[in-house]
Tab-separated table of C-alpha atoms (C1' of nucleotides) in Angstrom:
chain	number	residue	atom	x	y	z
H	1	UNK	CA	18.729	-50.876	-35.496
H	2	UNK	CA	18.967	-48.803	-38.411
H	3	UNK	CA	17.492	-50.727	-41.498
H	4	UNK	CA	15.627	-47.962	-42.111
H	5	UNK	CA	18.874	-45.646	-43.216
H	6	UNK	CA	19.784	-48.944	-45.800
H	7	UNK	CA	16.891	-47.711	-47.343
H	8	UNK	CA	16.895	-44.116	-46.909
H	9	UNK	CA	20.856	-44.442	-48.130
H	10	UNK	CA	20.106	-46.255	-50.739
H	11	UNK	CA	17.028	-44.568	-52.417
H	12	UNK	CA	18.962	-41.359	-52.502
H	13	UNK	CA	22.374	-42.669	-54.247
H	14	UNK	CA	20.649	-42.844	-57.363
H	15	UNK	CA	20.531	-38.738	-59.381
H	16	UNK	CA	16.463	-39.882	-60.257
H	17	UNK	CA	15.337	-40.372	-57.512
H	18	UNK	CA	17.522	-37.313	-55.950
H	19	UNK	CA	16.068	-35.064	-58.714
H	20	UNK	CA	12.183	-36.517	-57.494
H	21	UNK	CA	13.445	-35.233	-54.236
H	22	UNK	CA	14.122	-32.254	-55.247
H	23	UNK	CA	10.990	-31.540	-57.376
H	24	UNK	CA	8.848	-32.854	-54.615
H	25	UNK	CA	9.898	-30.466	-52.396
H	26	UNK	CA	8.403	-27.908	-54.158
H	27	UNK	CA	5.151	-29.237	-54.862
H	28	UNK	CA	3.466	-32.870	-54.905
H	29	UNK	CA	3.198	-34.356	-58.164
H	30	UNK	CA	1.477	-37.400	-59.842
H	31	UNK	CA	3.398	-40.143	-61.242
H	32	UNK	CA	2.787	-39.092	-64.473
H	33	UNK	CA	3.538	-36.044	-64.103
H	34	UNK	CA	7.230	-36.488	-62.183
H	35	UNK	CA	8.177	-39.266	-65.693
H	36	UNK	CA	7.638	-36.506	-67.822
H	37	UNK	CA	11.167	-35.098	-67.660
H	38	UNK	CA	13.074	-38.429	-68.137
H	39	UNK	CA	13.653	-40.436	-70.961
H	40	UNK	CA	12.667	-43.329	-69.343
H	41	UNK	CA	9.455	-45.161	-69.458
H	42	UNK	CA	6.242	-44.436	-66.864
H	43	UNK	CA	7.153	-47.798	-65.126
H	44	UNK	CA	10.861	-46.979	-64.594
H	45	UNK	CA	9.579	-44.159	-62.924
H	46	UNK	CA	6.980	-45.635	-61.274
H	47	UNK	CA	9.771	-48.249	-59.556
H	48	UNK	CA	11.435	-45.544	-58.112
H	49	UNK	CA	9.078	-43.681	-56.549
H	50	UNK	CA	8.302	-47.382	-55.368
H	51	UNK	CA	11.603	-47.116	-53.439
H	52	UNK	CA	11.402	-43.717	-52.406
H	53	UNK	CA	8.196	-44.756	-50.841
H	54	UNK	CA	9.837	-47.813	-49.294
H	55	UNK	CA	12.483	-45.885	-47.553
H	56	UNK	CA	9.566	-43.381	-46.176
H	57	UNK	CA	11.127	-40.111	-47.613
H	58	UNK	CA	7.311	-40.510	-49.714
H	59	UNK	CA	3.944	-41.544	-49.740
H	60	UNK	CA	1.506	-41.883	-52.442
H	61	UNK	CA	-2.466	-40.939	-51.901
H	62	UNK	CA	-4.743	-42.232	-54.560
H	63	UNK	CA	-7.071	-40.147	-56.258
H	64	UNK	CA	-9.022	-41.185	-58.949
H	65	UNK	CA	-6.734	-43.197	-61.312
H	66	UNK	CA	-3.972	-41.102	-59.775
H	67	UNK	CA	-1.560	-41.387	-57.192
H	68	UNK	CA	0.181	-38.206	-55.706
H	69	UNK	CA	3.130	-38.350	-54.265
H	70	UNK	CA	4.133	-36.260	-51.708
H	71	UNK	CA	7.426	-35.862	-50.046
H	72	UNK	CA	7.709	-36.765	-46.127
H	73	UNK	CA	10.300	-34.819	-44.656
H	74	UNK	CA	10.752	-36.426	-41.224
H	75	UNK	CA	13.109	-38.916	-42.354
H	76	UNK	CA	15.492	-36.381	-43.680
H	77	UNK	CA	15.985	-35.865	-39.308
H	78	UNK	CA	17.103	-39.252	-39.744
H	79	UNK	CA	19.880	-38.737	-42.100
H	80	UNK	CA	20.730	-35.200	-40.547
H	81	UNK	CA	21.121	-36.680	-36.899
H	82	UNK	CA	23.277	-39.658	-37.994
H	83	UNK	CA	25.669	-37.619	-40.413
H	84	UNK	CA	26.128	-34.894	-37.467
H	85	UNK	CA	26.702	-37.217	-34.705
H	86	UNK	CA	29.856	-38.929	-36.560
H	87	UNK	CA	30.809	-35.521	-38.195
H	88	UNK	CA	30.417	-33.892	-34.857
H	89	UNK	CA	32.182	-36.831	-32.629
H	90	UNK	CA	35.447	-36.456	-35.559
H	91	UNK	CA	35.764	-33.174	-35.199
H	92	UNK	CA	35.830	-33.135	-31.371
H	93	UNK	CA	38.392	-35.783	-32.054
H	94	UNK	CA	40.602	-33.706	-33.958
H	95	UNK	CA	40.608	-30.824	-31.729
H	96	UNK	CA	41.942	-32.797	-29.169
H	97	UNK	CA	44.236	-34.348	-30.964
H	98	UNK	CA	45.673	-30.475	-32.074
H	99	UNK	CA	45.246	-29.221	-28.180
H	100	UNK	CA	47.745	-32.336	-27.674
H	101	UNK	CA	50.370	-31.575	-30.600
H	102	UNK	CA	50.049	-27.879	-29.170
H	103	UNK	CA	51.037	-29.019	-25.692
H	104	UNK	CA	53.751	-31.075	-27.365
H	105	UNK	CA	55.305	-28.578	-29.263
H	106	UNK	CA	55.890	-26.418	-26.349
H	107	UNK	CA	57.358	-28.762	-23.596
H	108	UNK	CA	57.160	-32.348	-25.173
H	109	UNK	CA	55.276	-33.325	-22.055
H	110	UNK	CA	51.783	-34.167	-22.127
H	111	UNK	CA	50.267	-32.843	-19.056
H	112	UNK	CA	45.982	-33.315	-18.367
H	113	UNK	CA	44.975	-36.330	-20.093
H	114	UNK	CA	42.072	-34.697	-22.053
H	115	UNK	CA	39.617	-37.780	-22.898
H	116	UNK	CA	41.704	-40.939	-22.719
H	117	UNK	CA	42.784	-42.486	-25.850
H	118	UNK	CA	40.539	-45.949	-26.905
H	119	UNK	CA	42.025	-47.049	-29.282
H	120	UNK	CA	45.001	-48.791	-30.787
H	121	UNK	CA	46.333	-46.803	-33.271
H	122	UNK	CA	45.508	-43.427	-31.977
H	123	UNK	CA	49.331	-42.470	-31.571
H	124	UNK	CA	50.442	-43.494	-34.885
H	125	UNK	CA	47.317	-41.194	-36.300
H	126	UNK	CA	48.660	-38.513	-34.057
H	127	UNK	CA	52.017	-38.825	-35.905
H	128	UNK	CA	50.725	-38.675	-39.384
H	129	UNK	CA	48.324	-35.885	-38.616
H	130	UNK	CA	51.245	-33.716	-37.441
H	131	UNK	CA	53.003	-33.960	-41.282
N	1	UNK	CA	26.682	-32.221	-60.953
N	2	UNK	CA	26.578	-34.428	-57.892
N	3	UNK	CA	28.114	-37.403	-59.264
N	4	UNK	CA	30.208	-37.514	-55.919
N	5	UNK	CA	26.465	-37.559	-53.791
N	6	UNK	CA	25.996	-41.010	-55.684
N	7	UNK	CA	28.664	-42.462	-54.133
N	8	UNK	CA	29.051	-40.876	-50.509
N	9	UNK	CA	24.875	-41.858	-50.637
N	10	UNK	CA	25.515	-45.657	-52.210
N	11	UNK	CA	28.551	-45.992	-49.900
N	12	UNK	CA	26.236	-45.205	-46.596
N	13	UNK	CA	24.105	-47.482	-47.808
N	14	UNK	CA	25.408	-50.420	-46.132
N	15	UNK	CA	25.462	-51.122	-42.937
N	16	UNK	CA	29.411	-52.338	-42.522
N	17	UNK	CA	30.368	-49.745	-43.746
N	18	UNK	CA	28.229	-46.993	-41.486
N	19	UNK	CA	29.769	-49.117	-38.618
N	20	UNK	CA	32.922	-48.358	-39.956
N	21	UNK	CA	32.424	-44.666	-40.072
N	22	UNK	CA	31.145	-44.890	-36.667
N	23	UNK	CA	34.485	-46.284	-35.281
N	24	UNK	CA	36.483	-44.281	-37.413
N	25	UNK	CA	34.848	-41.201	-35.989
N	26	UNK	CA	36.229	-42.384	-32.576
N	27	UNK	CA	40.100	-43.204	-33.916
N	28	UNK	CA	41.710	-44.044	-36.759
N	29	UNK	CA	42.465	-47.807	-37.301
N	30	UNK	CA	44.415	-50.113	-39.832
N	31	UNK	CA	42.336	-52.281	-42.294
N	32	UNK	CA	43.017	-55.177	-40.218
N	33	UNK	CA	41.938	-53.577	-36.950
N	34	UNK	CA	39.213	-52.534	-39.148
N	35	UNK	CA	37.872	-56.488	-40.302
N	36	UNK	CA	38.604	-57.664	-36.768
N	37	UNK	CA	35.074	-57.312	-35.718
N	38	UNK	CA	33.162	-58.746	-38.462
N	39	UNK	CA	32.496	-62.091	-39.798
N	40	UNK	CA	33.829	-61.899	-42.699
N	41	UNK	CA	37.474	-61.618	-44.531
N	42	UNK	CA	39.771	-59.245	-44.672
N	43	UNK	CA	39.130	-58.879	-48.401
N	44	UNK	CA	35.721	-57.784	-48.231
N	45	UNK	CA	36.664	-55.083	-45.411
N	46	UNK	CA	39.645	-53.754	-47.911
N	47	UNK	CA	36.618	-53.420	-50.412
N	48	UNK	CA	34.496	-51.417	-48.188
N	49	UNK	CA	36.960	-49.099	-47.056
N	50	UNK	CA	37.995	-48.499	-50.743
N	51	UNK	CA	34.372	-48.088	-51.684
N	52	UNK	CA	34.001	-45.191	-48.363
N	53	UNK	CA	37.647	-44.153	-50.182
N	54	UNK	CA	36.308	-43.543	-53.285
N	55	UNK	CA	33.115	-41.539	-52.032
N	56	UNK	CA	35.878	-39.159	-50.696
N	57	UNK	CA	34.654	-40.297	-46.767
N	58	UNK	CA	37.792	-41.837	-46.476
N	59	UNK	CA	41.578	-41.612	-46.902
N	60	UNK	CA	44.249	-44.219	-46.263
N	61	UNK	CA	48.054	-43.155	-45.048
N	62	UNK	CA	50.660	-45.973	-45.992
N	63	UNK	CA	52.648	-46.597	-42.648
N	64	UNK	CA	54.636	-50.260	-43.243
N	65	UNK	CA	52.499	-52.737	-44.552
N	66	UNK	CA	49.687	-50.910	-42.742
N	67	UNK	CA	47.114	-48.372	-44.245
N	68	UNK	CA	45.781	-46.304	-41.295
N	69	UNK	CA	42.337	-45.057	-42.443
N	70	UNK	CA	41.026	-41.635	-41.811
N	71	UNK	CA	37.676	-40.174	-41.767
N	72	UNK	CA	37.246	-37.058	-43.642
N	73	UNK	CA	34.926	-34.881	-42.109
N	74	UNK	CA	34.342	-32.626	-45.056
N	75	UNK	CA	32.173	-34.775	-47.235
N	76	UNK	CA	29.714	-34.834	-44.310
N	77	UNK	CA	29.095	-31.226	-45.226
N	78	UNK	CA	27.764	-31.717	-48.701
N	79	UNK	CA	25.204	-34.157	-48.084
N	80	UNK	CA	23.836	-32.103	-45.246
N	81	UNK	CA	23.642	-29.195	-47.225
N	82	UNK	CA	21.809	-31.212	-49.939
N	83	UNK	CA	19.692	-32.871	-47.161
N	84	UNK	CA	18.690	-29.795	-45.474
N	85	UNK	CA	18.182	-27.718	-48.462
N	86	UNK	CA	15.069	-29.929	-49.396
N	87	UNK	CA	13.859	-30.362	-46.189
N	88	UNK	CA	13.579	-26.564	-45.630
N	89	UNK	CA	12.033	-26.391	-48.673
N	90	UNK	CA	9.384	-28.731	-48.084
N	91	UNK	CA	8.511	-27.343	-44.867
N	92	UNK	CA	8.352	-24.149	-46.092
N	93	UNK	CA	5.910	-24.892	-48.391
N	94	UNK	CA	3.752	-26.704	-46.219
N	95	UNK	CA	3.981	-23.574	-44.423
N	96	UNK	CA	2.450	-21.572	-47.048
N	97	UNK	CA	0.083	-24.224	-47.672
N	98	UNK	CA	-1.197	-24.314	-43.988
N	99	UNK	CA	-1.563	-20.483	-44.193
N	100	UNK	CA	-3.738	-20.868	-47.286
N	101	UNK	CA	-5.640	-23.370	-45.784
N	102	UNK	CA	-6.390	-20.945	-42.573
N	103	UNK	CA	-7.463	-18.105	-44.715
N	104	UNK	CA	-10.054	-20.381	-46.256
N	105	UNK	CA	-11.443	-21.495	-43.196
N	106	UNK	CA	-11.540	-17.992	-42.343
N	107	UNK	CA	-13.791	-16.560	-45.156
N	108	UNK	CA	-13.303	-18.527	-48.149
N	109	UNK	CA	-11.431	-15.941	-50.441
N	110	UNK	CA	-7.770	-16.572	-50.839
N	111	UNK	CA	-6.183	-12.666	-49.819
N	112	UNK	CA	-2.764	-12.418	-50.416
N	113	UNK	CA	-1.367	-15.009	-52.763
N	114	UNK	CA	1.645	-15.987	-50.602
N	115	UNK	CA	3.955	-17.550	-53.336
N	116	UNK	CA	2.631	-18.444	-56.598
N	117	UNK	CA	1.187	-22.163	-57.408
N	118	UNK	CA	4.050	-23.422	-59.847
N	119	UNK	CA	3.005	-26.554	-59.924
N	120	UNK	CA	-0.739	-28.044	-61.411
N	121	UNK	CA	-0.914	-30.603	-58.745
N	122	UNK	CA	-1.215	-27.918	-56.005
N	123	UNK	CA	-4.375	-27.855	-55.140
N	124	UNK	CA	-4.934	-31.229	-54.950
N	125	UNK	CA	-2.150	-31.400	-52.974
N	126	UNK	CA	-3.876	-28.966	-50.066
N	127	UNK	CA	-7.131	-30.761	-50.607
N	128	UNK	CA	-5.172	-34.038	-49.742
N	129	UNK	CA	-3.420	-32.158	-47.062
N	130	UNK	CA	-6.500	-30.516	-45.359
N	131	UNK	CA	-8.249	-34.375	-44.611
E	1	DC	C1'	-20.950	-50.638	-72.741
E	2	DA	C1'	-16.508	-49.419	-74.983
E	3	DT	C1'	-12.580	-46.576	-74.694
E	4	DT	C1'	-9.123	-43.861	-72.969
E	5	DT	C1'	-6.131	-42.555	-68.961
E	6	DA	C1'	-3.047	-43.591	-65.042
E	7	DT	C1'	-0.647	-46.856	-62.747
E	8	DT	C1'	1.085	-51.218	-61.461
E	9	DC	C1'	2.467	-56.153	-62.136
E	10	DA	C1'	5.386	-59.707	-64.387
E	11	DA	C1'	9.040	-61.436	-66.848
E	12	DC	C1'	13.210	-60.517	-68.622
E	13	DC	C1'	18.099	-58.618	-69.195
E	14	DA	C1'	22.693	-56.360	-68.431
E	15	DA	C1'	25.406	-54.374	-65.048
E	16	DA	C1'	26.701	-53.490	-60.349
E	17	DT	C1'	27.252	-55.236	-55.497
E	18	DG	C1'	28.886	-57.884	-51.646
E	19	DG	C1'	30.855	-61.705	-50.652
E	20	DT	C1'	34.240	-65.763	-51.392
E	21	DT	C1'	39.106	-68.029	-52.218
E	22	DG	C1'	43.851	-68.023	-54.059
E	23	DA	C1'	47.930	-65.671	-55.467
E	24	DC	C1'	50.996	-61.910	-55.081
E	25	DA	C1'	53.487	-57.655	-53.434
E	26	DA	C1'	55.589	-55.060	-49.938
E	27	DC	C1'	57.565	-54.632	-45.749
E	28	DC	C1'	59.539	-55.849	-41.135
E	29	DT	C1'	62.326	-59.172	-38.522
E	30	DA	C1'	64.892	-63.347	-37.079
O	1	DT	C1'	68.156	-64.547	-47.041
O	2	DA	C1'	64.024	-66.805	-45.303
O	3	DG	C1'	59.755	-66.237	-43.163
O	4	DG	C1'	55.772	-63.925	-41.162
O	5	DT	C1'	52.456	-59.720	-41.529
O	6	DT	C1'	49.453	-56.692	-43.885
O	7	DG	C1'	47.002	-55.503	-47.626
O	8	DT	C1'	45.574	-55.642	-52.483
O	9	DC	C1'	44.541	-57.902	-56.991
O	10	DA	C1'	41.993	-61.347	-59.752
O	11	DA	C1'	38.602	-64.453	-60.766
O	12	DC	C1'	34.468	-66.181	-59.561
O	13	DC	C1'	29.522	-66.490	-57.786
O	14	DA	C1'	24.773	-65.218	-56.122
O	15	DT	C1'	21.838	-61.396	-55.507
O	16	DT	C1'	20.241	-56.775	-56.307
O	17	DT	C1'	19.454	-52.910	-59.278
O	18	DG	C1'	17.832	-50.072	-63.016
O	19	DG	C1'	16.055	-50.430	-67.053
O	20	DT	C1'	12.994	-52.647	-70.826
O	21	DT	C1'	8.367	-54.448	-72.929
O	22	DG	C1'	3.733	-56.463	-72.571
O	23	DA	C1'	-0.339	-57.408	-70.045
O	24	DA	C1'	-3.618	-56.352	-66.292
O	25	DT	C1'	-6.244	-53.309	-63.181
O	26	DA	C1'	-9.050	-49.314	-62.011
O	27	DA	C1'	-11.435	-45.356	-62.818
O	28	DA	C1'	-13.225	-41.411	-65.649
O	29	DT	C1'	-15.618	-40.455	-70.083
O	30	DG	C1'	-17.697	-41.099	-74.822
DNA sequence: CATTTATTCAACCAAATGGTTGACAACCTA
DNA sequence: TAGGTTGTCAACCATTTGGTTGAATAAATG
């Protein structure tokens, strides 16, 4: 399903190629132009836009001897919608968890079954999320 | 600066351990609830979780011989502000370009220079941009 | 045509990664 | 105390990664 977020991942745990990001999103650049800055060679470089460009967060349009990169932001919707879904789905989690400890500290008897519980070990993660 | 980026990035890399944010998002689980799934030893699921541990996605509660693994939401936060920082950015600037690119059709003298060119690739860039 | 410029390809290397198996530690339970 | 669970540590292995240098390609320019 999702080997394009291996890439995407991936290409964007390494500070370079976070810091081409981040350049390229002011303004498209040649490959020459985005080694510059490091002291690395043009080839080092030239392998990471490489997988920048492999994970589609760039593509490179030849002109003349040149290639400029430019940044594609569509994929970052890629990233954004999977980080939000899991961040969103925990945090619903939690809040029902605390509307249960609420209705447990004032009775001790839990009343409407708010979403029911899946999973194994969700009482024990109850416990240690009330210390 | 973002040293902890590298890791939450590298650690979302994989695709185990994305799976194993996705359950975690539902409930919490022990390590060996955790391998159950997957082909593959318990071992190699005690490394992922320590890798998702040390990117700070992840924290483990002794409880017996069992570690009950958490998500932490939190870290979600900082690569979506990173994410969406340089999206918006790009955008925006294709934004500006776009407008540029309107005036010229209009009459062919650029009016009101929007936001200065920083970058010597620019215009390149809209001539790329325009075909 | 010869040269310079911009980029990539190829081979190589050290270090990190993702997996394995075997041993060990810690804890419950009979 | 002995034995079964649960998880980690250690050593090992194959592959990937991030860098290097040297050669090759492609296009502008003298």
């Amino acid at each position: 399903m999702s080997d394009r977020l291996d890439h995407v991942f991936a290409a964007l745990a390494d500070p370079t190629r976070r810091d081409l990001v981040a350049r390229l999103a002011r303004a498209d650049a040649t490959v020459g132009e985005l080694a510059e800055p490091y002291d690395m060679s043009v080839q080092a470089v030239s392998k990471h836009v490489s997988v920048l460009e492999r994970a589609g967060l760039v593509t490179k349009s030849k002109d003349a001897q040149r290639r400029t990169v430019r940044l594609e932001a569509e994929v970052f919707d890629l990233m954004t919608k999977w980080i939000e879904r899991y961040r969103r789905e925990a945090e619903a989690r939690y809040q029902r968890l605390d509307a249960v400890l609420a209705e447990l500290d004032e009775d001790g008897t839990p009343k409407s079954p708010t979403t029911p519980t899946t999973h194994s070990s969700e009482e024990s993660a109850a416990k240690e999320r009330a210390s």
